[in-house]
């Protein structure tokens, strides 16, 4: 039995295109793997650590073997809890809209939490490169955006997600990008979403 962590990053719930495509992906996936466990982490609804001073100081204090205050220790425990949940996934599905050329802020908050030197990634100062510390595993991105085409120079969503995940050692990154998703009527939107379903179902079959 595998554990699939489904990270969703749109606050629009039932009106979200990325969530709708992810639901189709999961329906196709669950038909093939009915026993697998799906763990959903909605970054807008989850009580993510409000990553601030204690977290930021604890991050480097641990690296330099300095003493943590009680508040910093508690902040670090929150971080480790989120990393444990992420690490325990055999497969990861991320559904994410583009927000201002990049990713929605709670997803950035989540990545700030789980991207930790010495825990999820290392650094080689000689070669000046990041080294992933997590075991590789399949990751499916389902990305949405309106006007910015995949491959556009203004796309800071996919290149950023690619870099962040591979910095942690996750290199098996699969991508379905839907674009021009903003349509004037609910009917037009629903029909347009359908055009991406074959890609999403093919991705689920290969997952
Ligand atoms: C705050 C906000 C910022 C957005 N910024 C961009 C953008 O920079 N480029 C773009 O192509 N679409 C942008 N969009 C459009 C969304 O990416 C698009 O509607 C997408 O389908 C939303 O996915 P969702 O329905 O899953 O939330 C933005 C939407 C919102 C709400």
mmCIF file of C-alpha atoms and ligand atoms in Angstrom:
data_model
loop_
_atom_site.group_PDB
_atom_site.id
_atom_site.type_symbol
_atom_site.label_atom_id
_atom_site.label_comp_id
_atom_site.label_asym_id
_atom_site.label_seq_id
_atom_site.Cartn_x
_atom_site.Cartn_y
_atom_site.Cartn_z
ATOM 1 C CA UNK A 1 0.000 0.000 0.000
ATOM 2 C CA UNK A 2 1.441 3.345 -1.080
ATOM 3 C CA UNK A 3 0.818 6.767 0.456
ATOM 4 C CA UNK A 4 0.048 9.586 -1.947
ATOM 5 C CA UNK A 5 0.379 13.097 -0.548
ATOM 6 C CA UNK A 6 -1.938 15.451 -2.435
ATOM 7 C CA UNK A 7 -0.893 19.072 -1.907
ATOM 8 C CA UNK A 8 -3.492 21.549 -3.178
ATOM 9 C CA UNK A 9 -2.776 25.261 -3.488
ATOM 10 C CA UNK A 10 -5.965 26.978 -4.659
ATOM 11 C CA UNK A 11 -8.412 28.593 -2.203
ATOM 12 C CA UNK A 12 -11.284 28.323 -4.710
ATOM 13 C CA UNK A 13 -12.362 24.817 -3.625
ATOM 14 C CA UNK A 14 -15.035 23.538 -6.075
ATOM 15 C CA UNK A 15 -14.464 26.439 -8.472
ATOM 16 C CA UNK A 16 -10.754 25.696 -8.776
ATOM 17 C CA UNK A 17 -9.527 24.372 -12.121
ATOM 18 C CA UNK A 18 -6.354 22.873 -10.628
ATOM 19 C CA UNK A 19 -8.385 21.090 -7.928
ATOM 20 C CA UNK A 20 -10.869 19.847 -10.508
ATOM 21 C CA UNK A 21 -8.082 18.385 -12.653
ATOM 22 C CA UNK A 22 -6.442 16.896 -9.567
ATOM 23 C CA UNK A 23 -9.777 15.262 -8.637
ATOM 24 C CA UNK A 24 -9.889 13.645 -12.082
ATOM 25 C CA UNK A 25 -6.286 12.506 -11.668
ATOM 26 C CA UNK A 26 -7.079 10.979 -8.270
ATOM 27 C CA UNK A 27 -10.251 9.288 -9.529
ATOM 28 C CA UNK A 28 -8.252 7.616 -12.324
ATOM 29 C CA UNK A 29 -5.418 6.775 -9.917
ATOM 30 C CA UNK A 30 -7.713 5.290 -7.250
ATOM 31 C CA UNK A 31 -9.392 3.026 -9.811
ATOM 32 C CA UNK A 32 -5.991 1.449 -10.458
ATOM 33 C CA UNK A 33 -4.728 1.581 -6.872
ATOM 34 C CA UNK A 34 -7.855 1.317 -4.694
ATOM 35 C CA UNK A 35 -5.836 0.321 -1.629
ATOM 36 C CA UNK A 36 -3.521 3.335 -1.682
ATOM 37 C CA UNK A 37 -3.925 6.010 0.951
ATOM 38 C CA UNK A 38 -4.521 9.622 -0.159
ATOM 39 C CA UNK A 39 -3.395 12.270 2.326
ATOM 40 C CA UNK A 40 -4.640 15.734 1.322
ATOM 41 C CA UNK A 41 -2.807 18.845 2.433
ATOM 42 C CA UNK A 42 -4.695 21.981 1.377
ATOM 43 C CA UNK A 43 -2.144 24.695 2.063
ATOM 44 C CA UNK A 44 -4.867 27.375 2.292
ATOM 45 C CA UNK A 45 -6.853 25.414 4.901
ATOM 46 C CA UNK A 46 -4.000 23.741 6.811
ATOM 47 C CA UNK A 47 -2.730 25.327 9.966
ATOM 48 C CA UNK A 48 0.791 25.764 8.588
ATOM 49 C CA UNK A 49 3.455 27.181 10.891
ATOM 50 C CA UNK A 50 3.524 30.982 10.602
ATOM 51 C CA UNK A 51 7.145 30.852 9.535
ATOM 52 C CA UNK A 52 8.807 33.778 11.277
ATOM 53 C CA UNK A 53 11.722 34.835 13.475
ATOM 54 C CA UNK A 54 11.847 31.727 15.687
ATOM 55 C CA UNK A 55 11.782 29.435 12.658
ATOM 56 C CA UNK A 56 14.334 31.458 10.732
ATOM 57 C CA UNK A 57 16.732 31.654 13.699
ATOM 58 C CA UNK A 58 16.307 27.971 14.600
ATOM 59 C CA UNK A 59 17.147 27.003 11.002
ATOM 60 C CA UNK A 60 20.714 28.334 11.261
ATOM 61 C CA UNK A 61 21.210 27.869 15.001
ATOM 62 C CA UNK A 62 20.895 24.112 14.458
ATOM 63 C CA UNK A 63 23.255 24.214 11.507
ATOM 64 C CA UNK A 64 25.872 26.037 13.634
ATOM 65 C CA UNK A 65 25.112 23.922 16.743
ATOM 66 C CA UNK A 66 23.900 26.887 18.790
ATOM 67 C CA UNK A 67 21.444 26.624 21.685
ATOM 68 C CA UNK A 68 17.758 27.125 20.836
ATOM 69 C CA UNK A 69 15.366 29.047 23.077
ATOM 70 C CA UNK A 70 12.170 27.247 24.088
ATOM 71 C CA UNK A 71 10.161 29.126 21.449
ATOM 72 C CA UNK A 72 12.733 28.310 18.762
ATOM 73 C CA UNK A 73 12.699 24.636 19.781
ATOM 74 C CA UNK A 74 8.896 24.557 19.492
ATOM 75 C CA UNK A 75 9.092 26.298 16.101
ATOM 76 C CA UNK A 76 11.598 23.675 14.943
ATOM 77 C CA UNK A 77 9.316 20.831 16.073
ATOM 78 C CA UNK A 78 6.550 22.264 13.852
ATOM 79 C CA UNK A 79 8.970 22.254 10.928
ATOM 80 C CA UNK A 80 10.018 18.639 11.580
ATOM 81 C CA UNK A 81 6.346 17.592 11.787
ATOM 82 C CA UNK A 82 5.664 19.026 8.323
ATOM 83 C CA UNK A 83 8.837 17.439 6.910
ATOM 84 C CA UNK A 84 7.890 14.029 8.361
ATOM 85 C CA UNK A 85 4.503 14.181 6.655
ATOM 86 C CA UNK A 86 6.132 15.143 3.344
ATOM 87 C CA UNK A 87 8.854 12.473 3.684
ATOM 88 C CA UNK A 88 6.400 9.690 4.470
ATOM 89 C CA UNK A 89 4.740 10.054 1.040
ATOM 90 C CA UNK A 90 5.625 7.461 -1.600
ATOM 91 C CA UNK A 91 4.208 9.728 -4.299
ATOM 92 C CA UNK A 92 3.314 13.413 -4.374
ATOM 93 C CA UNK A 93 0.628 15.224 -6.364
ATOM 94 C CA UNK A 94 0.725 19.024 -6.373
ATOM 95 C CA UNK A 95 -2.162 21.040 -7.858
ATOM 96 C CA UNK A 96 -1.196 24.688 -8.129
ATOM 97 C CA UNK A 97 -2.424 27.829 -9.907
ATOM 98 C CA UNK A 98 -0.046 30.547 -11.075
ATOM 99 C CA UNK A 99 -0.334 33.651 -8.938
ATOM 100 C CA UNK A 100 1.498 36.694 -10.270
ATOM 101 C CA UNK A 101 3.877 34.614 -12.378
ATOM 102 C CA UNK A 102 4.765 32.401 -9.439
ATOM 103 C CA UNK A 103 3.026 30.301 -6.782
ATOM 104 C CA UNK A 104 0.323 31.226 -4.208
ATOM 105 C CA UNK A 105 1.768 32.497 -0.949
ATOM 106 C CA UNK A 106 0.713 29.601 1.353
ATOM 107 C CA UNK A 107 2.558 27.168 -0.914
ATOM 108 C CA UNK A 108 5.665 29.330 -0.566
ATOM 109 C CA UNK A 109 5.084 29.315 3.212
ATOM 110 C CA UNK A 110 4.913 25.506 3.058
ATOM 111 C CA UNK A 111 8.124 25.262 1.020
ATOM 112 C CA UNK A 112 9.857 27.689 3.407
ATOM 113 C CA UNK A 113 8.908 25.250 6.132
ATOM 114 C CA UNK A 114 10.041 21.982 4.531
ATOM 115 C CA UNK A 115 13.155 23.197 2.685
ATOM 116 C CA UNK A 116 15.735 22.894 5.436
ATOM 117 C CA UNK A 117 19.521 22.611 5.105
ATOM 118 C CA UNK A 118 20.840 19.430 6.638
ATOM 119 C CA UNK A 119 17.337 17.906 6.670
ATOM 120 C CA UNK A 120 15.875 18.014 3.163
ATOM 121 C CA UNK A 121 18.849 19.409 1.244
ATOM 122 C CA UNK A 122 22.592 19.820 1.609
ATOM 123 C CA UNK A 123 25.095 22.162 0.011
ATOM 124 C CA UNK A 124 28.486 21.489 -1.515
ATOM 125 C CA UNK A 125 30.508 24.726 -1.067
ATOM 126 C CA UNK A 126 33.259 23.490 -3.435
ATOM 127 C CA UNK A 127 30.926 22.848 -6.325
ATOM 128 C CA UNK A 128 28.412 25.470 -5.089
ATOM 129 C CA UNK A 129 25.445 23.170 -5.723
ATOM 130 C CA UNK A 130 22.524 21.948 -3.668
ATOM 131 C CA UNK A 131 22.290 18.235 -2.938
ATOM 132 C CA UNK A 132 18.928 16.637 -2.319
ATOM 133 C CA UNK A 133 18.682 14.654 0.923
ATOM 134 C CA UNK A 134 15.267 13.070 0.315
ATOM 135 C CA UNK A 135 14.780 9.761 -1.471
ATOM 136 C CA UNK A 136 13.574 10.242 -5.008
ATOM 137 C CA UNK A 137 9.895 9.450 -5.681
ATOM 138 C CA UNK A 138 7.351 10.302 -8.395
ATOM 139 C CA UNK A 139 5.943 13.830 -8.261
ATOM 140 C CA UNK A 140 3.068 14.991 -10.453
ATOM 141 C CA UNK A 141 2.475 18.720 -10.900
ATOM 142 C CA UNK A 142 -0.932 19.849 -12.199
ATOM 143 C CA UNK A 143 -0.478 23.536 -12.951
ATOM 144 C CA UNK A 144 -2.961 26.167 -14.093
ATOM 145 C CA UNK A 145 -2.502 29.686 -15.416
ATOM 146 C CA UNK A 146 -4.430 32.054 -17.719
ATOM 147 C CA UNK A 147 -2.251 34.049 -20.044
ATOM 148 C CA UNK A 148 1.245 32.738 -19.343
ATOM 149 C CA UNK A 149 1.934 29.785 -21.632
ATOM 150 C CA UNK A 150 4.111 26.891 -20.490
ATOM 151 C CA UNK A 151 7.673 27.859 -21.471
ATOM 152 C CA UNK A 152 6.921 31.615 -21.386
ATOM 153 C CA UNK A 153 9.887 33.671 -20.091
ATOM 154 C CA UNK A 154 7.544 35.054 -17.412
ATOM 155 C CA UNK A 155 6.787 31.581 -16.027
ATOM 156 C CA UNK A 156 8.293 31.574 -12.520
ATOM 157 C CA UNK A 157 5.863 28.886 -11.373
ATOM 158 C CA UNK A 158 7.144 25.700 -13.038
ATOM 159 C CA UNK A 159 10.875 26.625 -13.053
ATOM 160 C CA UNK A 160 10.679 27.523 -9.351
ATOM 161 C CA UNK A 161 8.798 24.346 -8.402
ATOM 162 C CA UNK A 162 11.216 22.255 -10.464
ATOM 163 C CA UNK A 163 14.240 23.795 -8.765
ATOM 164 C CA UNK A 164 12.767 23.578 -5.252
ATOM 165 C CA UNK A 165 11.734 19.927 -5.540
ATOM 166 C CA UNK A 166 14.930 18.797 -7.224
ATOM 167 C CA UNK A 167 17.008 20.681 -4.631
ATOM 168 C CA UNK A 168 15.446 18.300 -2.087
ATOM 169 C CA UNK A 169 16.283 15.248 -4.232
ATOM 170 C CA UNK A 170 12.963 14.808 -6.001
ATOM 171 C CA UNK A 171 13.878 14.534 -9.664
ATOM 172 C CA UNK A 172 11.069 12.414 -11.074
ATOM 173 C CA UNK A 173 8.919 15.457 -11.862
ATOM 174 C CA UNK A 174 5.961 15.051 -14.203
ATOM 175 C CA UNK A 175 3.987 18.045 -15.408
ATOM 176 C CA UNK A 176 0.556 18.753 -16.834
ATOM 177 C CA UNK A 177 0.051 22.487 -17.466
ATOM 178 C CA UNK A 178 -3.366 23.884 -18.315
ATOM 179 C CA UNK A 179 -3.442 27.453 -19.584
ATOM 180 C CA UNK A 180 -6.021 30.008 -20.766
ATOM 181 C CA UNK A 181 -8.189 28.659 -17.962
ATOM 182 C CA UNK A 182 -10.008 31.954 -17.387
ATOM 183 C CA UNK A 183 -13.224 31.747 -19.406
ATOM 184 C CA UNK A 184 -16.271 34.021 -19.110
ATOM 185 C CA UNK A 185 -18.924 31.400 -18.255
ATOM 186 C CA UNK A 186 -19.079 28.371 -15.976
ATOM 187 C CA UNK A 187 -20.112 26.191 -18.938
ATOM 188 C CA UNK A 188 -17.194 27.368 -21.070
ATOM 189 C CA UNK A 189 -14.814 26.775 -18.152
ATOM 190 C CA UNK A 190 -16.147 23.281 -17.500
ATOM 191 C CA UNK A 191 -15.903 22.338 -21.195
ATOM 192 C CA UNK A 192 -12.374 23.749 -21.416
ATOM 193 C CA UNK A 193 -11.256 21.837 -18.322
ATOM 194 C CA UNK A 194 -12.418 18.625 -20.026
ATOM 195 C CA UNK A 195 -9.885 19.160 -22.823
ATOM 196 C CA UNK A 196 -7.060 18.577 -20.296
ATOM 197 C CA UNK A 197 -8.607 15.472 -18.738
ATOM 198 C CA UNK A 198 -7.053 12.970 -21.214
ATOM 199 C CA UNK A 199 -3.558 14.279 -20.303
ATOM 200 C CA UNK A 200 -4.371 14.077 -16.610
ATOM 201 C CA UNK A 201 -5.748 10.537 -16.896
ATOM 202 C CA UNK A 202 -2.724 9.401 -18.922
ATOM 203 C CA UNK A 203 -0.482 10.862 -16.218
ATOM 204 C CA UNK A 204 -2.481 8.997 -13.534
ATOM 205 C CA UNK A 205 -2.142 5.723 -15.448
ATOM 206 C CA UNK A 206 1.648 6.162 -15.489
ATOM 207 C CA UNK A 207 1.877 7.194 -11.818
HETATM 208 C C1 LIG B 1 -4.201 36.273 -7.311
HETATM 209 C C2 LIG B 1 -4.153 35.710 -8.707
HETATM 210 C C3 LIG B 1 -3.034 35.950 -9.506
HETATM 211 C C4 LIG B 1 -2.944 35.414 -10.792
HETATM 212 N N1 LIG B 1 -1.811 35.628 -11.531
HETATM 213 C C5 LIG B 1 -1.697 35.070 -12.768
HETATM 214 C C6 LIG B 1 -0.528 35.268 -13.562
HETATM 215 O O1 LIG B 1 0.433 35.902 -13.160
HETATM 216 N N2 LIG B 1 -0.473 34.706 -14.792
HETATM 217 C C7 LIG B 1 -1.507 33.959 -15.302
HETATM 218 O O2 LIG B 1 -1.392 33.465 -16.420
HETATM 219 N N3 LIG B 1 -2.630 33.745 -14.569
HETATM 220 C C8 LIG B 1 -2.750 34.276 -13.326
HETATM 221 N N4 LIG B 1 -3.897 34.068 -12.578
HETATM 222 C C9 LIG B 1 -4.952 33.208 -13.131
HETATM 223 C C10 LIG B 1 -4.925 31.816 -12.540
HETATM 224 O O3 LIG B 1 -3.645 31.232 -12.601
HETATM 225 C C11 LIG B 1 -5.907 30.932 -13.293
HETATM 226 O O4 LIG B 1 -7.215 31.473 -13.197
HETATM 227 C C12 LIG B 1 -5.900 29.505 -12.772
HETATM 228 O O5 LIG B 1 -6.712 28.707 -13.577
HETATM 229 C C13 LIG B 1 -6.409 29.438 -11.348
HETATM 230 O O6 LIG B 1 -6.361 28.088 -10.913
HETATM 231 P P1 LIG B 1 -7.443 27.609 -9.851
HETATM 232 O O7 LIG B 1 -8.770 27.737 -10.528
HETATM 233 O O8 LIG B 1 -7.065 26.208 -9.544
HETATM 234 O O9 LIG B 1 -7.331 28.500 -8.651
HETATM 235 C C14 LIG B 1 -4.011 34.618 -11.297
HETATM 236 C C15 LIG B 1 -5.149 34.386 -10.483
HETATM 237 C C16 LIG B 1 -5.222 34.913 -9.216
HETATM 238 C C17 LIG B 1 -6.437 34.656 -8.375
#
